[in-house]
mmCIF file of C-alpha atoms in Angstrom:
data_model
loop_
_atom_site.group_PDB
_atom_site.id
_atom_site.type_symbol
_atom_site.label_atom_id
_atom_site.label_comp_id
_atom_site.label_asym_id
_atom_site.label_seq_id
_atom_site.Cartn_x
_atom_site.Cartn_y
_atom_site.Cartn_z
ATOM 1 C CA MET A 1 125.953 3.355 -67.321
ATOM 2 C CA PRO A 2 129.681 4.057 -67.160
ATOM 3 C CA VAL A 3 132.176 1.877 -68.993
ATOM 4 C CA ALA A 4 135.191 0.796 -66.962
ATOM 5 C CA THR A 5 138.378 -0.579 -68.466
ATOM 6 C CA VAL A 6 140.138 -3.299 -66.495
ATOM 7 C CA GLY A 7 143.679 -4.551 -67.041
ATOM 8 C CA ILE A 8 144.235 -8.271 -66.459
ATOM 9 C CA GLY A 9 147.601 -9.895 -65.871
ATOM 10 C CA SER A 10 149.222 -13.059 -64.554
ATOM 11 C CA ASN A 11 152.667 -14.649 -64.539
ATOM 12 C CA LEU A 12 152.304 -17.646 -62.223
ATOM 13 C CA ASP A 13 151.097 -21.208 -62.856
ATOM 14 C CA GLU A 14 149.136 -21.031 -66.138
ATOM 15 C CA PRO A 15 148.994 -17.274 -66.877
ATOM 16 C CA ALA A 16 146.721 -17.437 -69.945
ATOM 17 C CA ALA A 17 144.289 -19.744 -68.132
ATOM 18 C CA ASN A 18 144.347 -17.414 -65.120
ATOM 19 C CA CYS A 19 143.480 -14.452 -67.351
ATOM 20 C CA ARG A 20 140.626 -16.399 -68.955
ATOM 21 C CA GLN A 21 139.326 -17.374 -65.506
ATOM 22 C CA ALA A 22 139.386 -13.709 -64.470
ATOM 23 C CA VAL A 23 137.348 -12.825 -67.578
ATOM 24 C CA CYS A 24 134.851 -15.576 -66.679
ATOM 25 C CA LEU A 25 134.513 -14.208 -63.148
ATOM 26 C CA LEU A 26 133.977 -10.695 -64.508
ATOM 27 C CA GLN A 27 131.259 -12.072 -66.810
ATOM 28 C CA GLN A 28 129.603 -13.865 -63.895
ATOM 29 C CA ALA A 29 129.689 -10.840 -61.580
ATOM 30 C CA LYS A 30 126.168 -9.476 -61.145
ATOM 31 C CA ASP A 31 127.299 -5.838 -61.235
ATOM 32 C CA PHE A 32 129.338 -6.112 -64.444
ATOM 33 C CA HIS A 33 128.367 -6.500 -68.082
ATOM 34 C CA VAL A 34 131.396 -7.410 -70.202
ATOM 35 C CA LEU A 35 131.396 -5.410 -73.435
ATOM 36 C CA GLN A 36 134.765 -6.243 -75.001
ATOM 37 C CA VAL A 37 137.739 -8.471 -74.303
ATOM 38 C CA SER A 38 141.134 -7.936 -75.943
ATOM 39 C CA SER A 39 143.480 -10.594 -77.169
ATOM 40 C CA LEU A 40 146.029 -11.917 -74.719
ATOM 41 C CA TYR A 41 149.645 -10.801 -74.923
ATOM 42 C CA ARG A 42 152.877 -12.290 -73.573
ATOM 43 C CA THR A 43 154.690 -9.367 -71.999
ATOM 44 C CA GLU A 44 158.058 -8.606 -70.517
ATOM 45 C CA PRO A 45 157.955 -7.729 -66.793
ATOM 46 C CA VAL A 46 158.411 -4.015 -66.097
ATOM 47 C CA GLY A 47 159.995 -3.098 -62.771
ATOM 48 C CA GLY A 48 160.128 -5.336 -59.732
ATOM 49 C CA PRO A 49 162.257 -8.432 -59.134
ATOM 50 C CA LEU A 50 163.460 -10.921 -61.745
ATOM 51 C CA GLN A 51 160.377 -12.969 -62.643
ATOM 52 C CA PRO A 52 158.579 -14.872 -65.410
ATOM 53 C CA TRP A 53 156.978 -13.013 -68.300
ATOM 54 C CA PHE A 54 153.332 -12.003 -67.911
ATOM 55 C CA VAL A 55 150.214 -12.611 -69.916
ATOM 56 C CA ASN A 56 148.107 -9.443 -70.120
ATOM 57 C CA GLY A 57 144.851 -8.254 -71.617
ATOM 58 C CA VAL A 58 142.127 -5.656 -71.212
ATOM 59 C CA VAL A 59 138.388 -5.973 -70.596
ATOM 60 C CA ARG A 60 135.777 -3.232 -70.965
ATOM 61 C CA ILE A 61 132.787 -3.573 -68.659
ATOM 62 C CA GLN A 62 129.608 -1.626 -68.116
ATOM 63 C CA THR A 63 128.658 -1.124 -64.479
ATOM 64 C CA ALA A 64 126.473 0.976 -62.216
ATOM 65 C CA LEU A 65 129.118 0.725 -59.486
ATOM 66 C CA GLY A 66 131.320 3.713 -58.703
ATOM 67 C CA PRO A 67 135.114 3.538 -59.101
ATOM 68 C CA THR A 68 135.849 2.502 -55.498
ATOM 69 C CA GLU A 69 133.174 -0.203 -55.616
ATOM 70 C CA VAL A 70 134.601 -1.507 -58.900
ATOM 71 C CA LEU A 71 138.036 -1.704 -57.272
ATOM 72 C CA LYS A 72 136.581 -3.621 -54.304
ATOM 73 C CA ALA A 73 134.895 -6.070 -56.677
ATOM 74 C CA LEU A 74 138.161 -6.563 -58.594
ATOM 75 C CA LYS A 75 140.063 -7.220 -55.358
ATOM 76 C CA SER A 76 137.365 -9.732 -54.385
ATOM 77 C CA ILE A 77 137.871 -11.590 -57.673
ATOM 78 C CA GLU A 78 141.648 -11.599 -57.104
ATOM 79 C CA ALA A 79 141.144 -13.065 -53.617
ATOM 80 C CA HIS A 80 138.679 -15.656 -54.962
ATOM 81 C CA MET A 81 141.341 -16.752 -57.453
ATOM 82 C CA GLY A 82 143.912 -17.119 -54.673
ATOM 83 C CA ARG A 83 145.969 -13.954 -54.938
ATOM 84 C CA ALA A 84 147.766 -13.161 -51.706
ATOM 85 C CA PRO A 85 149.578 -9.928 -50.799
ATOM 86 C CA ALA A 86 153.115 -10.056 -52.187
ATOM 87 C CA VAL A 87 156.066 -7.974 -53.343
ATOM 88 C CA ARG A 88 155.100 -4.814 -55.244
ATOM 89 C CA TRP A 89 155.416 -5.462 -58.989
ATOM 90 C CA GLY A 90 156.391 -9.041 -58.178
ATOM 91 C CA PRO A 91 155.037 -12.307 -59.579
ATOM 92 C CA ARG A 92 151.303 -12.788 -59.184
ATOM 93 C CA LEU A 93 148.625 -15.337 -59.883
ATOM 94 C CA VAL A 94 146.268 -12.610 -61.084
ATOM 95 C CA ASP A 95 146.258 -8.828 -61.174
ATOM 96 C CA LEU A 96 143.142 -6.801 -61.960
ATOM 97 C CA ASP A 97 143.675 -3.052 -62.327
ATOM 98 C CA LEU A 98 141.014 -0.411 -62.852
ATOM 99 C CA LEU A 99 142.598 1.511 -65.718
ATOM 100 C CA LEU A 100 139.760 3.823 -66.733
ATOM 101 C CA TYR A 101 136.278 4.627 -65.534
ATOM 102 C CA GLY A 102 134.562 6.388 -68.413
ATOM 103 C CA ASP A 103 135.974 9.900 -68.674
ATOM 104 C CA CYS A 104 136.212 10.141 -64.894
ATOM 105 C CA VAL A 105 139.277 11.533 -63.152
ATOM 106 C CA TYR A 106 139.258 10.309 -59.555
ATOM 107 C CA GLU A 107 141.656 10.041 -56.639
ATOM 108 C CA GLY A 108 140.819 8.786 -53.181
ATOM 109 C CA GLY A 109 140.849 5.763 -50.919
ATOM 110 C CA GLY A 110 144.024 4.369 -52.456
ATOM 111 C CA LEU A 111 142.602 4.561 -55.981
ATOM 112 C CA GLN A 112 143.667 6.799 -58.834
ATOM 113 C CA VAL A 113 141.749 6.788 -62.127
ATOM 114 C CA PRO A 114 143.011 6.885 -64.810
ATOM 115 C CA HIS A 115 145.649 4.438 -63.603
ATOM 116 C CA PRO A 116 148.777 6.526 -62.923
ATOM 117 C CA ARG A 117 151.119 4.359 -65.052
ATOM 118 C CA LEU A 118 148.672 3.611 -67.861
ATOM 119 C CA THR A 119 150.544 5.736 -70.414
ATOM 120 C CA GLU A 120 153.946 4.204 -69.557
ATOM 121 C CA ARG A 121 153.114 0.571 -70.263
ATOM 122 C CA ARG A 122 152.988 -1.023 -73.693
ATOM 123 C CA PHE A 123 151.455 -4.140 -72.107
ATOM 124 C CA VAL A 124 148.429 -2.006 -71.198
ATOM 125 C CA LEU A 125 148.253 0.341 -74.187
ATOM 126 C CA ILE A 126 148.407 -2.343 -76.898
ATOM 127 C CA PRO A 127 145.396 -4.370 -75.669
ATOM 128 C CA LEU A 128 143.606 -1.140 -74.686
ATOM 129 C CA LEU A 129 143.904 0.171 -78.237
ATOM 130 C CA GLU A 130 142.616 -3.156 -79.547
ATOM 131 C CA VAL A 131 139.293 -2.644 -77.723
ATOM 132 C CA ASP A 132 139.228 1.182 -77.924
ATOM 133 C CA PRO A 133 141.274 2.284 -80.963
ATOM 134 C CA ASP A 134 140.166 5.917 -80.724
ATOM 135 C CA GLY A 135 140.536 6.179 -76.948
ATOM 136 C CA LYS A 136 141.952 9.320 -75.352
ATOM 137 C CA HIS A 137 143.339 9.990 -71.898
ATOM 138 C CA PRO A 138 140.557 11.640 -69.827
ATOM 139 C CA GLU A 139 142.902 14.188 -68.232
ATOM 140 C CA THR A 140 145.074 15.185 -71.193
ATOM 141 C CA GLY A 141 142.870 14.433 -74.194
ATOM 142 C CA VAL A 142 145.918 12.837 -75.848
ATOM 143 C CA PRO A 143 145.092 9.699 -77.873
ATOM 144 C CA PHE A 144 146.379 6.491 -76.316
ATOM 145 C CA ALA A 145 147.942 5.694 -79.715
ATOM 146 C CA ALA A 146 150.211 8.740 -79.302
ATOM 147 C CA TYR A 147 151.370 7.518 -75.897
ATOM 148 C CA LEU A 148 152.117 4.101 -77.389
ATOM 149 C CA ALA A 149 154.088 5.612 -80.276
ATOM 150 C CA ALA A 150 156.152 7.675 -77.831
ATOM 151 C CA LEU A 151 157.144 4.546 -75.869
ATOM 152 C CA GLY A 152 158.923 2.886 -78.764
ATOM 153 C CA THR A 153 159.517 -0.856 -78.565
ATOM 154 C CA ALA A 154 161.697 -1.222 -75.464
ATOM 155 C CA GLN A 155 159.011 -3.232 -73.618
ATOM 156 C CA GLN A 156 158.436 -6.510 -75.451
ATOM 157 C CA VAL A 157 154.805 -7.439 -76.109
ATOM 158 C CA GLU A 158 153.811 -10.464 -78.229
ATOM 159 C CA LYS A 159 150.237 -11.323 -79.192
ATOM 160 C CA LEU A 160 149.271 -14.881 -78.258
ATOM 161 C CA ARG A 161 147.252 -17.125 -80.554
ATOM 162 C CA GLU A 162 144.880 -17.994 -77.731
ATOM 163 C CA ASP A 163 142.311 -15.409 -76.733
ATOM 164 C CA ALA A 164 140.839 -14.361 -73.407
ATOM 165 C CA ALA A 165 137.323 -15.552 -74.188
ATOM 166 C CA CYS A 166 135.659 -17.210 -71.259
ATOM 167 C CA GLY A 167 133.649 -19.797 -73.145
ATOM 168 C CA ILE A 168 130.649 -19.809 -70.810
#
């Protein structure tokens, strides 16, 4: 079965608790088997309006669903948690992004995999490398570590002491 990589983020209410709840809901989803969960990171917002810092992490799941079905399931979890449509790159209760779907390169139905801004975001690459240290971009073959090194340290990312474990 394919392994999908999901980015998790939140910057409203209790962001770390929101991320942990999202991990719990992924673990409870009948079509997903959670393989790995990264640490949580406090991260500086990138783009969008002035807003609170985020908490971000990455989860790797095994699933028989295709990429568009995974996206639908992620959007369902967001809705279940209370996310409402809002300003692009604005504050959010929870954000679940399909970052990778195995080595698949896919575009259609409003979905692009790998995520089009994956290589531009330290808040994605750092937790991604924690769960997949040898990972490479499916289109370019370039290691994710090389993308991270090229970004420098302009985007602040701080590892939190609390983890994203669900505890169920």
